Coordinates of C-alpha atoms and ligand atoms in Angstrom, one line a residue:
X1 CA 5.7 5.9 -27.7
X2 CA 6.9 2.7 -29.5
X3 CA 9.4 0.4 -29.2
X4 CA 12.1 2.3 -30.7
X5 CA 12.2 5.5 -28.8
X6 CA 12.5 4.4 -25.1
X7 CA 14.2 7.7 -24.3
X8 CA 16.2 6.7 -21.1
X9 CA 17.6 9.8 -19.6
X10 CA 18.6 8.3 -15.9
X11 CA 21.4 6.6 -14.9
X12 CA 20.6 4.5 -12.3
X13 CA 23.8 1.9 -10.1
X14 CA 24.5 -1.0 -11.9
X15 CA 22.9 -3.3 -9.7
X16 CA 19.9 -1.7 -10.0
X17 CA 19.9 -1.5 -14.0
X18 CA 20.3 -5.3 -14.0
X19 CA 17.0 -5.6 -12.6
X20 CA 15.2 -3.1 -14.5
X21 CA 13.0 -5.1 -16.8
X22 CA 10.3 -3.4 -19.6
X23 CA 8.7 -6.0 -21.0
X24 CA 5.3 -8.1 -19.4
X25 CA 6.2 -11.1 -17.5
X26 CA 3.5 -13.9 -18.9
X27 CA 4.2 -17.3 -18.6
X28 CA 8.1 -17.5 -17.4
X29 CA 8.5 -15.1 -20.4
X30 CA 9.2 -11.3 -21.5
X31 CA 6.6 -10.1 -23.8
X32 CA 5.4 -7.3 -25.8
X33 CA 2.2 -6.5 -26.7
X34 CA 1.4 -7.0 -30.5
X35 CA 1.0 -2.7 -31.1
X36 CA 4.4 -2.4 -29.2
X37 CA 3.4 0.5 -27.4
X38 CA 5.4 2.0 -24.3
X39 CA 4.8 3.9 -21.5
X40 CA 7.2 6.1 -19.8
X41 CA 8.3 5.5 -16.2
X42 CA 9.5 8.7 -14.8
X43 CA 11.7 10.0 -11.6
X44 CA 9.3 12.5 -9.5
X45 CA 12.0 14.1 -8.5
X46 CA 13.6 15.4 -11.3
X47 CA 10.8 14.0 -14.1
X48 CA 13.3 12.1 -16.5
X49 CA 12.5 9.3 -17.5
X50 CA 14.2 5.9 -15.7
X51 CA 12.2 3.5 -18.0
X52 CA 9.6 2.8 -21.1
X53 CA 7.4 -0.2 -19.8
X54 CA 5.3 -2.6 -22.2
X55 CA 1.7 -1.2 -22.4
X56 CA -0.4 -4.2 -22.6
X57 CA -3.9 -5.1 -23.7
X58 CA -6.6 -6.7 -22.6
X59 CA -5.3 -9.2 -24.7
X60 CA -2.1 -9.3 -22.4
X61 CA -4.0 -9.5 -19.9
X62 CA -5.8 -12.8 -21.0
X63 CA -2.6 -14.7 -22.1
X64 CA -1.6 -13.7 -18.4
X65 CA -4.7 -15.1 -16.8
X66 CA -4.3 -18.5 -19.0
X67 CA -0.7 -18.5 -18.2
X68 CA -1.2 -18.9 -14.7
X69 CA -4.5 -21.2 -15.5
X70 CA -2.3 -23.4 -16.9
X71 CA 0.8 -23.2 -14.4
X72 CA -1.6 -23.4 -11.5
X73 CA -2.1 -27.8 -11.4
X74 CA 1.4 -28.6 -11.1
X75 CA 2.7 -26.0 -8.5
X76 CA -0.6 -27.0 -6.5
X77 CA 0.5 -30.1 -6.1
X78 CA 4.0 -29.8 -5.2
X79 CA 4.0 -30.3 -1.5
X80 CA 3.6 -27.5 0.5
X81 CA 7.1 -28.0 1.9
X82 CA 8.5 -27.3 -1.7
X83 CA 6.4 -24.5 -2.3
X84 CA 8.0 -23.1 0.9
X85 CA 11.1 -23.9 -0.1
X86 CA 10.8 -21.9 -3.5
X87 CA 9.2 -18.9 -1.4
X88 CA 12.4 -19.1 0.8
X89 CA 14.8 -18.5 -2.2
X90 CA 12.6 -15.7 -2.9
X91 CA 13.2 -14.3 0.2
X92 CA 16.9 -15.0 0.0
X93 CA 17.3 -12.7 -3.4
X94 CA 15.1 -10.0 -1.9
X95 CA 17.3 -9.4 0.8
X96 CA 20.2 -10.2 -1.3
X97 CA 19.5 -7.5 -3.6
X98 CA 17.2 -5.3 -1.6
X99 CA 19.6 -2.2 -1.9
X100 CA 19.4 -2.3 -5.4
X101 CA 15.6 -2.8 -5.3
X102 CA 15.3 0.4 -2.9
X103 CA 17.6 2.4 -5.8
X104 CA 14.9 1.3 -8.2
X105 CA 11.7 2.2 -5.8
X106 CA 13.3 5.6 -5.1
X107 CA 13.9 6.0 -8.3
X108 CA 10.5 5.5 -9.8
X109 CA 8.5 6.3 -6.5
X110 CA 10.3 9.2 -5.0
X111 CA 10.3 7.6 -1.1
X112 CA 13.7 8.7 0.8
X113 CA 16.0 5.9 0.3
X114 CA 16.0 4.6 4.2
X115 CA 12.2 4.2 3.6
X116 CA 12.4 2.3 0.1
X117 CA 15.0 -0.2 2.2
X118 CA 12.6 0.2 5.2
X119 CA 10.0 -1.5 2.4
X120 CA 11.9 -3.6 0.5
X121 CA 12.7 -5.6 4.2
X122 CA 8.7 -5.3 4.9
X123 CA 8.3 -6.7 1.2
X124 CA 10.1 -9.6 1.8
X125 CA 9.0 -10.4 5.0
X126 CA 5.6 -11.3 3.9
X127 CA 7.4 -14.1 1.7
X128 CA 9.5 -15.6 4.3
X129 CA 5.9 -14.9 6.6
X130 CA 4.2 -16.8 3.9
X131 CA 6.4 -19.8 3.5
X132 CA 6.7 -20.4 6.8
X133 CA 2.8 -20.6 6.8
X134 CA 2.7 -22.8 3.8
X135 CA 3.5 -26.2 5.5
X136 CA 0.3 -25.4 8.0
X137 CA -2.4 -25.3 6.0
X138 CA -4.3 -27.3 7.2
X139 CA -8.2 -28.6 7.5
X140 CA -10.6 -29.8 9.9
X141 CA -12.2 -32.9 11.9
X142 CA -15.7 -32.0 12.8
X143 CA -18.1 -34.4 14.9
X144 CA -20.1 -36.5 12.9
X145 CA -23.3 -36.4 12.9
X146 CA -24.1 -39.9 12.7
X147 CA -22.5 -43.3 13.3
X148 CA -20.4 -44.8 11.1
X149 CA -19.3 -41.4 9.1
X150 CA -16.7 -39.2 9.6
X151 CA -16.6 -35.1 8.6
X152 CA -13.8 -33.8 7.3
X153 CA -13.0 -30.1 5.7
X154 CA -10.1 -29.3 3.2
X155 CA -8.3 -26.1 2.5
X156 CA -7.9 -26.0 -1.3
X157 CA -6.2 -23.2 -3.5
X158 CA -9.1 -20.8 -4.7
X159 CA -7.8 -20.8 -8.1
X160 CA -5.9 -18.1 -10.1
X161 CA -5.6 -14.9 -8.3
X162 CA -5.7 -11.1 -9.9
X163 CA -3.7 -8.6 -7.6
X164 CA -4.0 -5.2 -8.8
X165 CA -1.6 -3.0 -6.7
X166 CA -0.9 0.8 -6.2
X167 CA 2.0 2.7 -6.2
X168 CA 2.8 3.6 -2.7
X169 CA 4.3 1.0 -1.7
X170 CA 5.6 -0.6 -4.9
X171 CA 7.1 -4.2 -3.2
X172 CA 5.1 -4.7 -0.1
X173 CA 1.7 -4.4 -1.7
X174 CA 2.9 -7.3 -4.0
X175 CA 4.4 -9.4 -1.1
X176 CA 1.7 -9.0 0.8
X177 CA -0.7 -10.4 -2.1
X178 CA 1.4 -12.7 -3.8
X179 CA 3.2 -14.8 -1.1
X180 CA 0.4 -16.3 0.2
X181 CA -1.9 -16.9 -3.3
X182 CA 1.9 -19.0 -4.2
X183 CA 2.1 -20.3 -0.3
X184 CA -1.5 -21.6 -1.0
X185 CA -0.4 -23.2 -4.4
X186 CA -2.3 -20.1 -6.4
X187 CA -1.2 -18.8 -9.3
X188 CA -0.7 -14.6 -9.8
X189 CA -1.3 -12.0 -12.3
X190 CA -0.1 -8.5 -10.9
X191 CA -1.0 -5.9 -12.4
X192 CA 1.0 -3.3 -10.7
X193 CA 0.3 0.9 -10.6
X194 CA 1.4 2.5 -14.1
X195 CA 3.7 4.9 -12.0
X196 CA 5.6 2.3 -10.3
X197 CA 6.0 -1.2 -12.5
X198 CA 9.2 -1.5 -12.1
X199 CA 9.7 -2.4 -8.5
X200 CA 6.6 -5.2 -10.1
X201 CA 9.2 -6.8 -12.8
X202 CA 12.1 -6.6 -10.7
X203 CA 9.8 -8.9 -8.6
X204 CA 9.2 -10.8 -10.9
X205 CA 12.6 -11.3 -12.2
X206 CA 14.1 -12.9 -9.2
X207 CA 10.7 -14.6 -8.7
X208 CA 12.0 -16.5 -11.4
X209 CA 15.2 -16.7 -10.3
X210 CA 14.5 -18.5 -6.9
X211 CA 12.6 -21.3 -8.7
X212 CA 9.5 -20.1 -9.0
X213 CA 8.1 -21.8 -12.3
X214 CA 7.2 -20.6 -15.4
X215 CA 3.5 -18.8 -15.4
X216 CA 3.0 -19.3 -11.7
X217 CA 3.4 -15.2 -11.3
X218 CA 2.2 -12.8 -14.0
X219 CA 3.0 -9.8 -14.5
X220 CA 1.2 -7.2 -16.7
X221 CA 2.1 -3.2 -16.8
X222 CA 0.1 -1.2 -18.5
X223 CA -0.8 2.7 -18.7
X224 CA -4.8 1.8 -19.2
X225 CA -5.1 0.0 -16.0
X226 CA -9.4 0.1 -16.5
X227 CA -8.5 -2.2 -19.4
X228 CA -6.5 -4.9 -18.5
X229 CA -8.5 -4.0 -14.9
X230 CA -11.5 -5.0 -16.9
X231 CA -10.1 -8.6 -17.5
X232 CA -8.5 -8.9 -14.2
X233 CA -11.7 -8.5 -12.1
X234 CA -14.1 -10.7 -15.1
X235 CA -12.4 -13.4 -16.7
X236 CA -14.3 -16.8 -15.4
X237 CA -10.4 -18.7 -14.6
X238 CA -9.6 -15.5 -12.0
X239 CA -11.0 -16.9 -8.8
X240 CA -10.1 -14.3 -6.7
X241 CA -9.2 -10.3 -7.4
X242 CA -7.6 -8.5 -4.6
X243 CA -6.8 -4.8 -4.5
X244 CA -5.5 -2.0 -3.2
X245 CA -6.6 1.4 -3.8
X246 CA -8.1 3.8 -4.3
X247 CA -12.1 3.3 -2.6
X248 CA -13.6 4.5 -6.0
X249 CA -11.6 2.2 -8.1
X250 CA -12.9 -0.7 -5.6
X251 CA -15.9 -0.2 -5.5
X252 CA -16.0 -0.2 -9.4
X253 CA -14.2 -3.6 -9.4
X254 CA -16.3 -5.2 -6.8
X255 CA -19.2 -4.4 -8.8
X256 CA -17.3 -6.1 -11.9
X257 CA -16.2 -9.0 -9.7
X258 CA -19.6 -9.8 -8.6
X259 CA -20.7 -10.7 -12.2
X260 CA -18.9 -14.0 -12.0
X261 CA -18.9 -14.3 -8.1
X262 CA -15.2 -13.9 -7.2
X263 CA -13.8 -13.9 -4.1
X264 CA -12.5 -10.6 -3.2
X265 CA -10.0 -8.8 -1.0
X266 CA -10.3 -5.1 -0.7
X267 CA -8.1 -2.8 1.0
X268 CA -9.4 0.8 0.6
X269 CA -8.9 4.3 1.1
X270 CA -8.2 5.4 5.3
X271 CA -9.0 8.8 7.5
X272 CA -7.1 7.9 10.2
X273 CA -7.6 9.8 13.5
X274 CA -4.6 10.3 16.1
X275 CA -6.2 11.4 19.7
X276 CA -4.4 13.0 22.1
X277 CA -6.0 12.9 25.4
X278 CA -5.3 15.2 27.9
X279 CA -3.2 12.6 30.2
X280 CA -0.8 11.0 27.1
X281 CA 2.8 11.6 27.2
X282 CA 3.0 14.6 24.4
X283 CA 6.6 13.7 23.3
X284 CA 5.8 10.4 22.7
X285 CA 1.9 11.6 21.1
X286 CA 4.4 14.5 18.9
X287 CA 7.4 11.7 17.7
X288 CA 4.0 9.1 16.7
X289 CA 2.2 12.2 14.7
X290 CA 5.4 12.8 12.8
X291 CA 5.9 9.3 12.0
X292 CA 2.5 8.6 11.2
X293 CA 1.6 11.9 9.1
X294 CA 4.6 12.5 7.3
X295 CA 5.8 8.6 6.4
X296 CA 6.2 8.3 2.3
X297 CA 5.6 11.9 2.4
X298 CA 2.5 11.3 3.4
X299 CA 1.1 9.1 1.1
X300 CA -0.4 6.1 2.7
X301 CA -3.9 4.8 3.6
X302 CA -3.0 4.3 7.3
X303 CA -1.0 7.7 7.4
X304 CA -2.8 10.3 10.4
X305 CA -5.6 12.4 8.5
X306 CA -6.9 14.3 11.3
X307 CA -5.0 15.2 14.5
X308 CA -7.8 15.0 17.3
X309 CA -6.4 17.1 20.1
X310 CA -7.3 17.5 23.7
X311 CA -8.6 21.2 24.7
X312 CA -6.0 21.6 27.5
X313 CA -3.0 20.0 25.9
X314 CA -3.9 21.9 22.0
X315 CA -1.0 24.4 22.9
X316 CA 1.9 22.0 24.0
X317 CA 1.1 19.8 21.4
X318 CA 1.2 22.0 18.9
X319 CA 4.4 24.1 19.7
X320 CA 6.4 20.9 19.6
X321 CA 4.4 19.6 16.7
X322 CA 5.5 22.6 14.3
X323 CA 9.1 22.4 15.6
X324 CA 9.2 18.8 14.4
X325 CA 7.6 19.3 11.5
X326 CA 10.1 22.3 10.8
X327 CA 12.7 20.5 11.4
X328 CA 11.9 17.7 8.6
X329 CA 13.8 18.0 5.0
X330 CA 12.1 17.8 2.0
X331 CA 14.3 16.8 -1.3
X332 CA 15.0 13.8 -3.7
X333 CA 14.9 10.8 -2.0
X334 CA 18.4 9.4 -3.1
X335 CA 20.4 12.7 -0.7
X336 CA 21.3 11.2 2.4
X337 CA 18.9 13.1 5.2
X338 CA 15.7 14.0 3.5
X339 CA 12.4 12.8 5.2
X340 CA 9.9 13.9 2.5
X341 CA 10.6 12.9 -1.0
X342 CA 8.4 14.3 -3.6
X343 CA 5.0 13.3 -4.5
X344 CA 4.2 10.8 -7.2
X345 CA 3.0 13.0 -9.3
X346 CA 2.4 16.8 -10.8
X347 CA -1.3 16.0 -10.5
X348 CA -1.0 14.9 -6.9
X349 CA 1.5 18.0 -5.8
X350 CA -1.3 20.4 -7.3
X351 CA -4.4 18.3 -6.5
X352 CA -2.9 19.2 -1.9
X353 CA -2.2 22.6 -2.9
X354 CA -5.7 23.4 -4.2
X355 CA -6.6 21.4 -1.1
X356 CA -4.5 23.5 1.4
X357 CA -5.6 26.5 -0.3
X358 CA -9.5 25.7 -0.3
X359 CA -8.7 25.1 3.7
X360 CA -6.8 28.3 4.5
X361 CA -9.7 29.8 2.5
X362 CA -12.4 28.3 5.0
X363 CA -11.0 29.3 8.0
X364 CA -7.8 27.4 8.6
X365 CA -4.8 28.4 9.9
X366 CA -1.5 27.8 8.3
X367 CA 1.6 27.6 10.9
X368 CA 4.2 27.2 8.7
X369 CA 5.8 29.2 5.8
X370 CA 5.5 26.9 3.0
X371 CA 8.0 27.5 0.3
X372 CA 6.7 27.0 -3.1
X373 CA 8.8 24.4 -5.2
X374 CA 9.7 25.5 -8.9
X375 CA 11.3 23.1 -10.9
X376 CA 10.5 19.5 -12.9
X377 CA 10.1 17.6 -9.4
X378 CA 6.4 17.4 -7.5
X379 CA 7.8 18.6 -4.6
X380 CA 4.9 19.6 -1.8
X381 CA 6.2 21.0 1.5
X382 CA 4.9 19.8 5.0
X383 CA 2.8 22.3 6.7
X384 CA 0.5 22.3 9.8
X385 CA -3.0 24.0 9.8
X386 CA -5.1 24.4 13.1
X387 CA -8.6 26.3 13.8
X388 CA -9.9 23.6 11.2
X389 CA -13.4 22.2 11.4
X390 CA -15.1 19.1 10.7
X391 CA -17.3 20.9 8.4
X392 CA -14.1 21.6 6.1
X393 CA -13.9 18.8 2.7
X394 CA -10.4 17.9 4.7
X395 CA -12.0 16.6 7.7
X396 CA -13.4 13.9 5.3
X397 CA -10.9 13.5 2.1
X398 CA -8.0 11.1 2.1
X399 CA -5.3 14.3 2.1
X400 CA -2.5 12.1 0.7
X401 CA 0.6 14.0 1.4
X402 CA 2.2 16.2 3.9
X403 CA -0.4 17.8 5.5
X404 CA -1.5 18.3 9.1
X405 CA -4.8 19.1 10.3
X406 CA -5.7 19.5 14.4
X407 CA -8.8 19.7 15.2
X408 CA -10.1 20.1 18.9
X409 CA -12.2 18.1 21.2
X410 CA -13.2 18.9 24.6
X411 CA -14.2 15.5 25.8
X412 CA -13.8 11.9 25.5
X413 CA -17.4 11.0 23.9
X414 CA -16.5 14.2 22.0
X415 CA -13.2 12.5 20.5
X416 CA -14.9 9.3 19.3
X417 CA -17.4 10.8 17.6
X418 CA -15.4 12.9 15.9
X419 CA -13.1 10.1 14.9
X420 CA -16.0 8.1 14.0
X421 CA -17.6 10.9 11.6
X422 CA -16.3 8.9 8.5
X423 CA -16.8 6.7 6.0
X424 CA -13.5 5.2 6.6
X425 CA -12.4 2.7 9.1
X426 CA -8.7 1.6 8.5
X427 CA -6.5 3.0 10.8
X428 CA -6.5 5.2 14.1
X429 CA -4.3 5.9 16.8
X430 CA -4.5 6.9 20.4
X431 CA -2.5 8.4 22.7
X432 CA -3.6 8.2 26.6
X433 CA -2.1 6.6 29.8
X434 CA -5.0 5.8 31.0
X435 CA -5.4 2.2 30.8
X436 CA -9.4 1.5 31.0
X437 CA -9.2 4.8 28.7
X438 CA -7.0 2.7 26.1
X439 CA -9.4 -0.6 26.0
X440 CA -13.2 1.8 26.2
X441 CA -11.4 4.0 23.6
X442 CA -10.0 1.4 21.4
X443 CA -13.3 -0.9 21.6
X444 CA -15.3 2.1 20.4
X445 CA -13.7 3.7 17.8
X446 CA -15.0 1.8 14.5
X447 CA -11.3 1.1 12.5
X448 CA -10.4 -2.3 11.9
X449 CA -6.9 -1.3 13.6
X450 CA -6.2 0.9 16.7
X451 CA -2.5 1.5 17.6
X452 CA -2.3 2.4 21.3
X453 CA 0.6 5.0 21.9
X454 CA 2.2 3.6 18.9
X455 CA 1.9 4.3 15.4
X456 CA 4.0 1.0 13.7
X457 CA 1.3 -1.5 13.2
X458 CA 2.3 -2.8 10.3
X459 CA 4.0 -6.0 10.1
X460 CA 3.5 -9.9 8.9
X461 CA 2.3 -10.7 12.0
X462 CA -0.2 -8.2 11.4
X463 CA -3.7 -9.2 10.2
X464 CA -3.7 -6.0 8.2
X465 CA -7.2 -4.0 7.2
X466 CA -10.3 -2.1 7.5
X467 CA -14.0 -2.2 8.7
X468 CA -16.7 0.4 6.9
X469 CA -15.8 1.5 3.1
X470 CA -11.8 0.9 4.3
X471 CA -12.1 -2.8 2.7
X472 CA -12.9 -6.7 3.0
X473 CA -10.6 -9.3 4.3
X474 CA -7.0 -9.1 6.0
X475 CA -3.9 -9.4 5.3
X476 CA -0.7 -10.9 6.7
X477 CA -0.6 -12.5 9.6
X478 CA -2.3 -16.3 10.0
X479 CA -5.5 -15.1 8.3
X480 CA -3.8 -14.0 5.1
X481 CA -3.5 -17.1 3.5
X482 CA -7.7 -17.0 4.2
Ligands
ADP1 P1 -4.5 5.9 -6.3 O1 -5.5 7.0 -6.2 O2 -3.8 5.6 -5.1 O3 -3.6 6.1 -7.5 P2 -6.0 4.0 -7.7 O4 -7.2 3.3 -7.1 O5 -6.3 4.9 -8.8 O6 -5.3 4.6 -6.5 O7 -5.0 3.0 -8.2 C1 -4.7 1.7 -7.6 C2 -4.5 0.7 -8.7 O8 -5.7 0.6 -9.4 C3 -3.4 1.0 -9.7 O9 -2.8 -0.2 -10.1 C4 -4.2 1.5 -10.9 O10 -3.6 1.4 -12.1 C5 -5.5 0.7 -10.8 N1 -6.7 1.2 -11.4 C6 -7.0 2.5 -11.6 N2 -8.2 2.6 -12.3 C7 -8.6 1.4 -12.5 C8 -9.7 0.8 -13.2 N3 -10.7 1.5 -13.7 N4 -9.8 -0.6 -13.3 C9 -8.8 -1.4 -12.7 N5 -7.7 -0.9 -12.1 C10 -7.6 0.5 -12.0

């Protein structure tokens, strides 16, 4: 679509539309490509459209990356007190406007509204997290090794940093990225998921806003993310590319990073196991399984994948895990009381019902009645399969939405090897009251995180990330500046 067509068929509050931006942020301004292409941003809920987004180019992309190459000098050598300072006014507008940025995330990501404000507070946290760290960067005195000289280590910006982001969670993944390349006196291209840019721009917007100066954060939409990907993960002045995604898509950029030796942070797709041992309190295990399986409708990397259940406590657990689950509302994420908006996408809502279906199919049983959705929403309800097998393509595939698989163990070793059997190593979860059970358990089970009868482990405290094909690096916490 071009320019002159934008189609807009959703009317969004006002304090949202003020934030809705459609052109590419580059160098403090908006631009538009030289074809002046569009792409269409729609509602999964109802499938209008909310938005028609600049497609950029590769060469987008570069006037981005040179952009922040040449902001980069000067904001580096503010102090870091300054650079806190501007990171603070960030903060400030986020929360300031951070219901209308949850109208705009539900809007263009389908999440229930509680969740998108859940997020946009997350979001922001990870600037305020970031400025705070800014002023303690710090290096090192080391012993010398001879009289008369003295050793001493520096902490420098890397240089300009590429963050390409998905669409799950359409503020925090940008936060998370972005506040500590500025903290660090970095400057940012984002190039944020084609389904979700506008949670990206809005970021950008009162980036600007707070102070932030011109060129210092990029911002580049674009429907042909392997494209202005391309550039992102090549071009000699990005120092650094970090991503989250999708494992295939990261492994493909690693390989292009490597060409021109950037640093890189990866954080990859998850199979999280949830164990419930025989001794854990099942309420709590039931209330943590809902939480963790069903948040954003199921679709994130640290979401449960595979409900490892105890033998003698299968029964229990599984009575009061389909009343819950039964219990939960499924509908667009702007009507007060819905859990489970719809999923991002046609593709994705078809893509878990061929999934269920190939399950049922191989011995799986379904205990819910799962009403099919008509309608222009991707709508996908929750449902609960047991008798499945670790020989079954769920046991090992990222499932992405609301469904929930048990699986049985009959033993301890049994458990960790079953949570183990993976490629993946993000997230895992278990549930015992046993306390030399919850250090052996935790110590063995290969994930870079373990949340002990608990489920929230997210936070900017938290050094966020995975071991195995789950990613490099971590973020938040005092290591994400690293
Ligand atoms: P998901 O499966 O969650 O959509 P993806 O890995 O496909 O995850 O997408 C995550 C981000 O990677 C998005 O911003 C998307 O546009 C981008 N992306 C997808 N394909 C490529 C590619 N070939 N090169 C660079 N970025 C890409």
């Amino acid at each position: 679509m071009t320019r002159d067509e934008p189609e807009h068929t959703i009317s969004l509050p006002e304090a949202t539309t003020a934030l809705v931006r459609e052109g590419c942020f580059v160098g403090g301004s908006w631009i538009e490509p030289e074809h002046g292409r569009r792409f269409r941003v729609q509602d999964p809920a109802t499938g209008e459209t909310i938005a028609a987004c600049a497609d950029a180019t590769a060469k987008t992309a570069e006037l981005a990356v040179h952009a922040a190459a040449d902001a980069m000098p000067a904001w580096a050598a503010l102090t870091a007190r300054r650079r806190a300072e501007v990171l603070l006014a960030w903060y400030d507008l986020l929360t300031e406007h951070r219901e209308a940025l949850a109208a705009l995330m539900t809007a263009e990501q389908g999440k229930p509204l509680a969740e998108s404000l859940a997020e946009v507070d997350y979001g922001a946290s990870f600037v305020r997290w970031f400025a705070e760290e800014a002023p303690r960067i710090a290096g090192e005195i080391l012993a010398s090794p001879s009289d008369g000289r003295r050793l001493l280590t520096l902490r420098q910006p890397v240089g300009v940093v590429s963050a390409i982001t998905p669409w799950n969670f359409p503020v925090a993944m940008i936060t998370r990225k972005v506040a500590p390349a500025l903290a660090a006196g970095c400057a940012a291209v984002v190039k944020p998921a084609e389904d979700t840019p506008l949670c990206a721009l809005a970021l950008a917007e009162l980036a600007q806003q707070a102070g932030v100066p011109d060129g210092v954060l990029n911002v580049v939409t674009s429907s042909e993310p392997a494209e202005v990907g391309r550039v992102l993960a090549t071009h000699p002045l990005v120092r650094k590319l970090t991503f989250t995604g999708s494992t295939r898509v990261g492994t493909h950029l690693l390989e292009l990073a490597a060409g021109t030796v950037k640093r890189t942070s990866m954080e990859l797709g998850g199979n999280a196991p949830l164990i419930v041992f025989d001794d854990a309190d099942l309420d709590r295990a039931v209330n943590g399984a809902i939480a963790s399986r069903f948040r954003n409708g199921g679709q994130t990397c640290i979401c449960t994948n595979r409900l490892l259940v105890h033998d003698s406590v299968q029964d229990a657990f599984v009575s009061r895990f389909v009343e819950c689950v039964r219990a939960l509302r499924v509908g667009p994420g702007t009507e007060p009381g819905v859990d489970i908006g719809p999923m991002i996408s046609k593709s994705a809502a078809d893509r878990l019902t061929e999934l269920h279906a190939e399950t049922v199919a191989a011995g799986a049983t379904e205990l819910l009645d799962r009403p099919a959705f008509e309608g222009p929403g991707s709508f996908v309800a929750p449902s609960v399969l047991v008798d499945a097998e670790p020989s079954m393509r769920i046991f090992r595939e990222e499932i992405f939405g609301p469904i929930a698989v048990v699986y049985r163990f009959a033993d301890e070793a049994a458990a960790v090897r079953l949570a183990n059997e993976t490629d993946a190593g993000l997230a895992s979860y278990i549930y015992t009251a046993d306390a030399a059970r919850q250090w052996r358990v935790a110590e063995a089970l290969e994930y870079g995180m373990v949340g002990v009868n608990e489920v929230a482990i997210t936070g900017d405290a938290v050094p966020f990330g995975g071991i195995k094909q789950s990613g490099l690096g971590r973020e938040g916490s005092t290591h994400g500046i690293d």
